[in-house]
PDB file of C-alpha atoms in Angstrom:
ATOM      1  CA  MET A   1      29.965  -6.669   6.797  1.00 73.00           C
ATOM      2  CA  SER A   2      27.084  -8.549   4.721  1.00 90.00           C
ATOM      3  CA  TYR A   3      24.344  -6.770   3.139  1.00 91.00           C
ATOM      4  CA  MET A   4      20.911  -8.287   4.196  1.00 93.00           C
ATOM      5  CA  LEU A   5      17.921  -7.310   2.083  1.00 93.00           C
ATOM      6  CA  LYS A   6      15.750  -7.326   5.229  1.00 90.00           C
ATOM      7  CA  ASP A   7      17.803  -4.663   6.492  1.00 91.00           C
ATOM      8  CA  SER A   8      17.385  -2.184   3.632  1.00 94.00           C
ATOM      9  CA  ILE A   9      15.409   0.797   4.170  1.00 94.00           C
ATOM     10  CA  GLY A  10      14.117   1.037   0.643  1.00 93.00           C
ATOM     11  CA  TYR A  11      13.172  -2.627   0.704  1.00 96.00           C
ATOM     12  CA  ARG A  12      11.241  -2.412   4.039  1.00 96.00           C
ATOM     13  CA  ILE A  13       9.406   0.982   2.956  1.00 96.00           C
ATOM     14  CA  ASN A  14       8.376  -0.489  -0.336  1.00 96.00           C
ATOM     15  CA  LEU A  15       7.207  -4.005   1.157  1.00 96.00           C
ATOM     16  CA  VAL A  16       4.919  -1.751   3.597  1.00 97.00           C
ATOM     17  CA  ALA A  17       3.696   0.718   0.886  1.00 96.00           C
ATOM     18  CA  THR A  18       2.935  -2.058  -1.615  1.00 97.00           C
ATOM     19  CA  THR A  19       0.852  -4.042   1.145  1.00 98.00           C
ATOM     20  CA  LEU A  20      -1.013  -0.999   2.219  1.00 98.00           C
ATOM     21  CA  LYS A  21      -1.773  -0.014  -1.229  1.00 97.00           C
ATOM     22  CA  THR A  22      -2.905  -3.615  -2.151  1.00 98.00           C
ATOM     23  CA  ASN A  23      -5.043  -3.789   1.116  1.00 98.00           C
ATOM     24  CA  PHE A  24      -6.575  -0.317   0.426  1.00 98.00           C
ATOM     25  CA  THR A  25      -7.319  -1.322  -3.206  1.00 98.00           C
ATOM     26  CA  LYS A  26      -9.172  -4.472  -2.047  1.00 98.00           C
ATOM     27  CA  LEU A  27     -11.125  -2.139   0.051  1.00 96.00           C
ATOM     28  CA  LEU A  28     -12.190   0.412  -2.566  1.00 97.00           C
ATOM     29  CA  ARG A  29     -12.301  -1.593  -5.935  1.00 97.00           C
ATOM     30  CA  PRO A  30     -15.555  -3.647  -5.040  1.00 97.00           C
ATOM     31  CA  SER A  31     -17.520  -0.757  -4.189  1.00 96.00           C
ATOM     32  CA  PHE A  32     -16.188   2.051  -6.158  1.00 97.00           C
ATOM     33  CA  GLY A  33     -14.287   0.309  -9.021  1.00 96.00           C
ATOM     34  CA  ILE A  34     -11.181   2.443  -8.411  1.00 97.00           C
ATOM     35  CA  ALA A  35      -7.691   1.592  -7.092  1.00 96.00           C
ATOM     36  CA  ALA A  36      -5.643   3.201  -4.254  1.00 97.00           C
ATOM     37  CA  GLU A  37      -3.628   5.443  -6.723  1.00 95.00           C
ATOM     38  CA  GLN A  38      -6.849   6.448  -8.486  1.00 97.00           C
ATOM     39  CA  PHE A  39      -8.473   7.387  -5.105  1.00 97.00           C
ATOM     40  CA  ALA A  40      -5.408   9.599  -4.501  1.00 97.00           C
ATOM     41  CA  THR A  41      -5.509  11.170  -7.807  1.00 97.00           C
ATOM     42  CA  LEU A  42      -9.014  12.138  -7.421  1.00 97.00           C
ATOM     43  CA  LYS A  43      -8.374  13.349  -3.639  1.00 97.00           C
ATOM     44  CA  ILE A  44      -5.430  15.597  -4.925  1.00 97.00           C
ATOM     45  CA  ILE A  45      -7.671  17.080  -7.781  1.00 96.00           C
ATOM     46  CA  SER A  46     -10.483  17.590  -5.284  1.00 97.00           C
ATOM     47  CA  GLU A  47      -8.120  19.497  -3.114  1.00 96.00           C
ATOM     48  CA  ASP A  48      -6.806  21.570  -5.816  1.00 93.00           C
ATOM     49  CA  ASN A  49      -8.788  22.007  -9.180  1.00 85.00           C
ATOM     50  CA  GLU A  50      -5.885  23.734 -10.731  1.00 86.00           C
ATOM     51  CA  VAL A  51      -3.392  20.994 -10.038  1.00 89.00           C
ATOM     52  CA  THR A  52      -1.408  19.921 -13.118  1.00 86.00           C
ATOM     53  CA  GLN A  53      -0.576  16.287 -14.181  1.00 87.00           C
ATOM     54  CA  THR A  54       3.063  17.276 -13.597  1.00 88.00           C
ATOM     55  CA  GLN A  55       2.261  18.196 -10.059  1.00 91.00           C
ATOM     56  CA  ILE A  56      -0.082  15.270  -9.374  1.00 93.00           C
ATOM     57  CA  ALA A  57       3.026  12.961 -10.705  1.00 92.00           C
ATOM     58  CA  GLU A  58       5.259  14.832  -8.159  1.00 92.00           C
ATOM     59  CA  LEU A  59       2.766  14.521  -5.195  1.00 93.00           C
ATOM     60  CA  LEU A  60       2.430  10.738  -6.101  1.00 94.00           C
ATOM     61  CA  GLY A  61       6.053   9.971  -6.641  1.00 91.00           C
ATOM     62  CA  LYS A  62       5.157   8.733 -10.094  1.00 93.00           C
ATOM     63  CA  ASP A  63       6.310   9.662 -13.564  1.00 93.00           C
ATOM     64  CA  LYS A  64       4.026  11.963 -15.680  1.00 91.00           C
ATOM     65  CA  THR A  65       3.220   8.905 -18.266  1.00 93.00           C
ATOM     66  CA  THR A  66       1.986   6.643 -15.420  1.00 93.00           C
ATOM     67  CA  VAL A  67      -0.290   9.456 -14.211  1.00 93.00           C
ATOM     68  CA  GLY A  68      -1.500  10.415 -17.702  1.00 92.00           C
ATOM     69  CA  ARG A  69      -2.773   6.667 -18.072  1.00 94.00           C
ATOM     70  CA  SER A  70      -4.375   6.838 -14.736  1.00 94.00           C
ATOM     71  CA  ILE A  71      -5.967   9.988 -15.636  1.00 95.00           C
ATOM     72  CA  ASP A  72      -7.268   8.624 -18.831  1.00 95.00           C
ATOM     73  CA  SER A  73      -8.635   5.598 -16.988  1.00 96.00           C
ATOM     74  CA  LEU A  74     -10.418   8.049 -14.807  1.00 97.00           C
ATOM     75  CA  LEU A  75     -11.649   9.912 -17.664  1.00 96.00           C
ATOM     76  CA  LYS A  76     -13.153   6.654 -19.350  1.00 97.00           C
ATOM     77  CA  LYS A  77     -14.730   5.743 -15.932  1.00 97.00           C
ATOM     78  CA  GLY A  78     -16.599   9.005 -16.081  1.00 97.00           C
ATOM     79  CA  LEU A  79     -14.860  10.293 -12.862  1.00 98.00           C
ATOM     80  CA  LEU A  80     -12.928  13.139 -14.440  1.00 96.00           C
ATOM     81  CA  ALA A  81     -13.565  15.540 -17.151  1.00 93.00           C
ATOM     82  CA  ARG A  82     -11.291  17.744 -19.275  1.00 87.00           C
ATOM     83  CA  GLU A  83     -11.855  21.141 -20.618  1.00 84.00           C
ATOM     84  CA  ASP A  84      -9.527  23.104 -23.098  1.00 75.00           C
ATOM     85  CA  ILE A  85      -7.915  26.180 -21.263  1.00 71.00           C
ATOM     86  CA  GLU A  86      -8.497  29.570 -23.197  1.00 72.00           C
ATOM     87  CA  ASN A  87      -5.490  30.909 -24.941  1.00 72.00           C
ATOM     88  CA  ASP A  88      -3.460  27.963 -24.841  1.00 66.00           C
ATOM     89  CA  ARG A  89      -4.251  25.016 -27.038  1.00 63.00           C
ATOM     90  CA  ARG A  90      -1.897  22.471 -25.498  1.00 66.00           C
ATOM     91  CA  ALA A  91      -3.058  22.975 -21.902  1.00 67.00           C
ATOM     92  CA  ASN A  92      -6.318  21.681 -20.419  1.00 77.00           C
ATOM     93  CA  ARG A  93      -7.855  21.524 -17.033  1.00 83.00           C
ATOM     94  CA  ILE A  94      -9.070  18.284 -15.260  1.00 89.00           C
ATOM     95  CA  PHE A  95     -11.892  18.210 -12.901  1.00 92.00           C
ATOM     96  CA  LEU A  96     -14.022  15.907 -10.793  1.00 96.00           C
ATOM     97  CA  THR A  97     -17.415  14.844 -12.362  1.00 97.00           C
ATOM     98  CA  PRO A  98     -20.475  14.472  -9.834  1.00 97.00           C
ATOM     99  CA  LYS A  99     -19.808  10.697 -10.068  1.00 97.00           C
ATOM    100  CA  ALA A 100     -16.205  11.114  -8.755  1.00 98.00           C
ATOM    101  CA  GLU A 101     -17.488  13.693  -5.972  1.00 97.00           C
ATOM    102  CA  ASN A 102     -20.034  10.916  -4.622  1.00 98.00           C
ATOM    103  CA  ILE A 103     -17.277   8.314  -4.685  1.00 98.00           C
ATOM    104  CA  LEU A 104     -14.997  10.449  -2.721  1.00 97.00           C
ATOM    105  CA  GLY A 105     -17.727  11.363  -0.230  1.00 97.00           C
ATOM    106  CA  SER A 106     -18.228   7.475   0.489  1.00 97.00           C
ATOM    107  CA  ALA A 107     -14.570   6.551   0.080  1.00 98.00           C
ATOM    108  CA  ILE A 108     -12.908   9.223   2.376  1.00 97.00           C
ATOM    109  CA  PRO A 109     -14.458   7.547   5.491  1.00 97.00           C
ATOM    110  CA  LEU A 110     -13.089   4.211   4.426  1.00 97.00           C
ATOM    111  CA  ALA A 111      -9.855   5.967   3.946  1.00 97.00           C
ATOM    112  CA  GLN A 112      -9.862   7.340   7.342  1.00 98.00           C
ATOM    113  CA  LYS A 113     -11.115   4.064   9.216  1.00 97.00           C
ATOM    114  CA  PHE A 114      -8.226   2.285   7.008  1.00 98.00           C
ATOM    115  CA  ASN A 115      -5.720   4.840   8.240  1.00 97.00           C
ATOM    116  CA  GLU A 116      -6.668   4.612  11.906  1.00 97.00           C
ATOM    117  CA  THR A 117      -6.542   0.898  11.799  1.00 97.00           C
ATOM    118  CA  VAL A 118      -3.049   0.793  10.380  1.00 97.00           C
ATOM    119  CA  LYS A 119      -1.980   3.250  13.173  1.00 97.00           C
ATOM    120  CA  SER A 120      -4.025   1.625  15.947  1.00 97.00           C
ATOM    121  CA  ARG A 121      -0.861  -0.119  17.680  1.00 97.00           C
ATOM    122  CA  LEU A 122       1.003   3.295  17.565  1.00 97.00           C
ATOM    123  CA  SER A 123       1.181   6.200  20.125  1.00 98.00           C
ATOM    124  CA  LYS A 124       0.852   9.728  18.727  1.00 97.00           C
ATOM    125  CA  GLU A 125       4.619  10.079  19.710  1.00 98.00           C
ATOM    126  CA  GLU A 126       5.437   7.001  17.669  1.00 98.00           C
ATOM    127  CA  ILE A 127       3.665   8.311  14.617  1.00 97.00           C
ATOM    128  CA  GLU A 128       5.042  11.616  14.617  1.00 98.00           C
ATOM    129  CA  THR A 129       8.365  10.422  15.128  1.00 98.00           C
ATOM    130  CA  PHE A 130       7.853   7.996  12.239  1.00 97.00           C
ATOM    131  CA  PHE A 131       6.628  10.674  10.006  1.00 97.00           C
ATOM    132  CA  ARG A 132       9.647  12.860  10.773  1.00 98.00           C
ATOM    133  CA  VAL A 133      11.928   9.667   9.909  1.00 97.00           C
ATOM    134  CA  LEU A 134      10.112   9.286   6.610  1.00 96.00           C
ATOM    135  CA  ASP A 135      10.534  12.926   5.842  1.00 96.00           C
ATOM    136  CA  THR A 136      14.163  13.061   6.576  1.00 96.00           C
ATOM    137  CA  ILE A 137      14.692   9.936   4.456  1.00 95.00           C
ATOM    138  CA  LEU A 138      12.713  11.342   1.715  1.00 93.00           C
ATOM    139  CA  GLU A 139      14.577  14.768   1.851  1.00 93.00           C
ATOM    140  CA  GLU A 140      18.159  12.744   1.868  1.00 92.00           C
ATOM    141  CA  SER A 141      17.184  10.297  -1.096  1.00 90.00           C
ATOM    142  CA  LYS A 142      16.083  13.353  -2.916  1.00 88.00           C
ATOM    143  CA  ASN A 143      19.343  15.238  -2.276  1.00 88.00           C
ATOM    144  CA  MET A 144      21.548  12.150  -3.065  1.00 87.00           C
ATOM    145  CA  LYS A 145      24.251  12.787  -5.776  1.00 83.00           C
ATOM    146  CA  ILE A 146      24.506   9.382  -7.727  1.00 84.00           C
ATOM    147  CA  LYS A 147      26.988   9.396 -10.439  1.00 80.00           C
ATOM    148  CA  LYS A 148      28.109   6.493 -12.722  1.00 78.00           C
ATOM    149  CA  GLY A 149      26.950   3.833 -10.211  1.00 75.00           C
ATOM    150  CA  ASP A 150      28.545   5.637  -7.140  1.00 81.00           C
ATOM    151  CA  ILE A 151      27.053   7.885  -4.253  1.00 80.00           C
ATOM    152  CA  LYS A 152      28.943  11.138  -3.738  1.00 68.00           C
TER     153      LYS A 152
END
């Protein structure tokens, strides 16, 4: 049995994810000056203004350092603001600025259209099955026990 990269689930998922992220960024950047992952960060914060950097990292599947850099970039662009939390000098809250709220208001319809276009050749049942399969793959990969370069 030979291993072919094109038959790897991880390779195929990554190829699709990278292509989607690149194309969505091409759609967002000219009008809004943000990339796909920055849009996702803003959207997450808009849905839960108590979300932490750690939670954002988990939701995006990124490490905290990468998310921290993204948040710093959004702060510099004036899309996020930060305020200290009373009684905890180490913690602070990040929230959307009005500029970010305006961007999201205009970008969300683009995101919806982009998503609809990507799914346009799939039936509702195919999409539901696809999401179930992805959830199963995600759960299995999170539960994998890897020790000394081997899978247990």
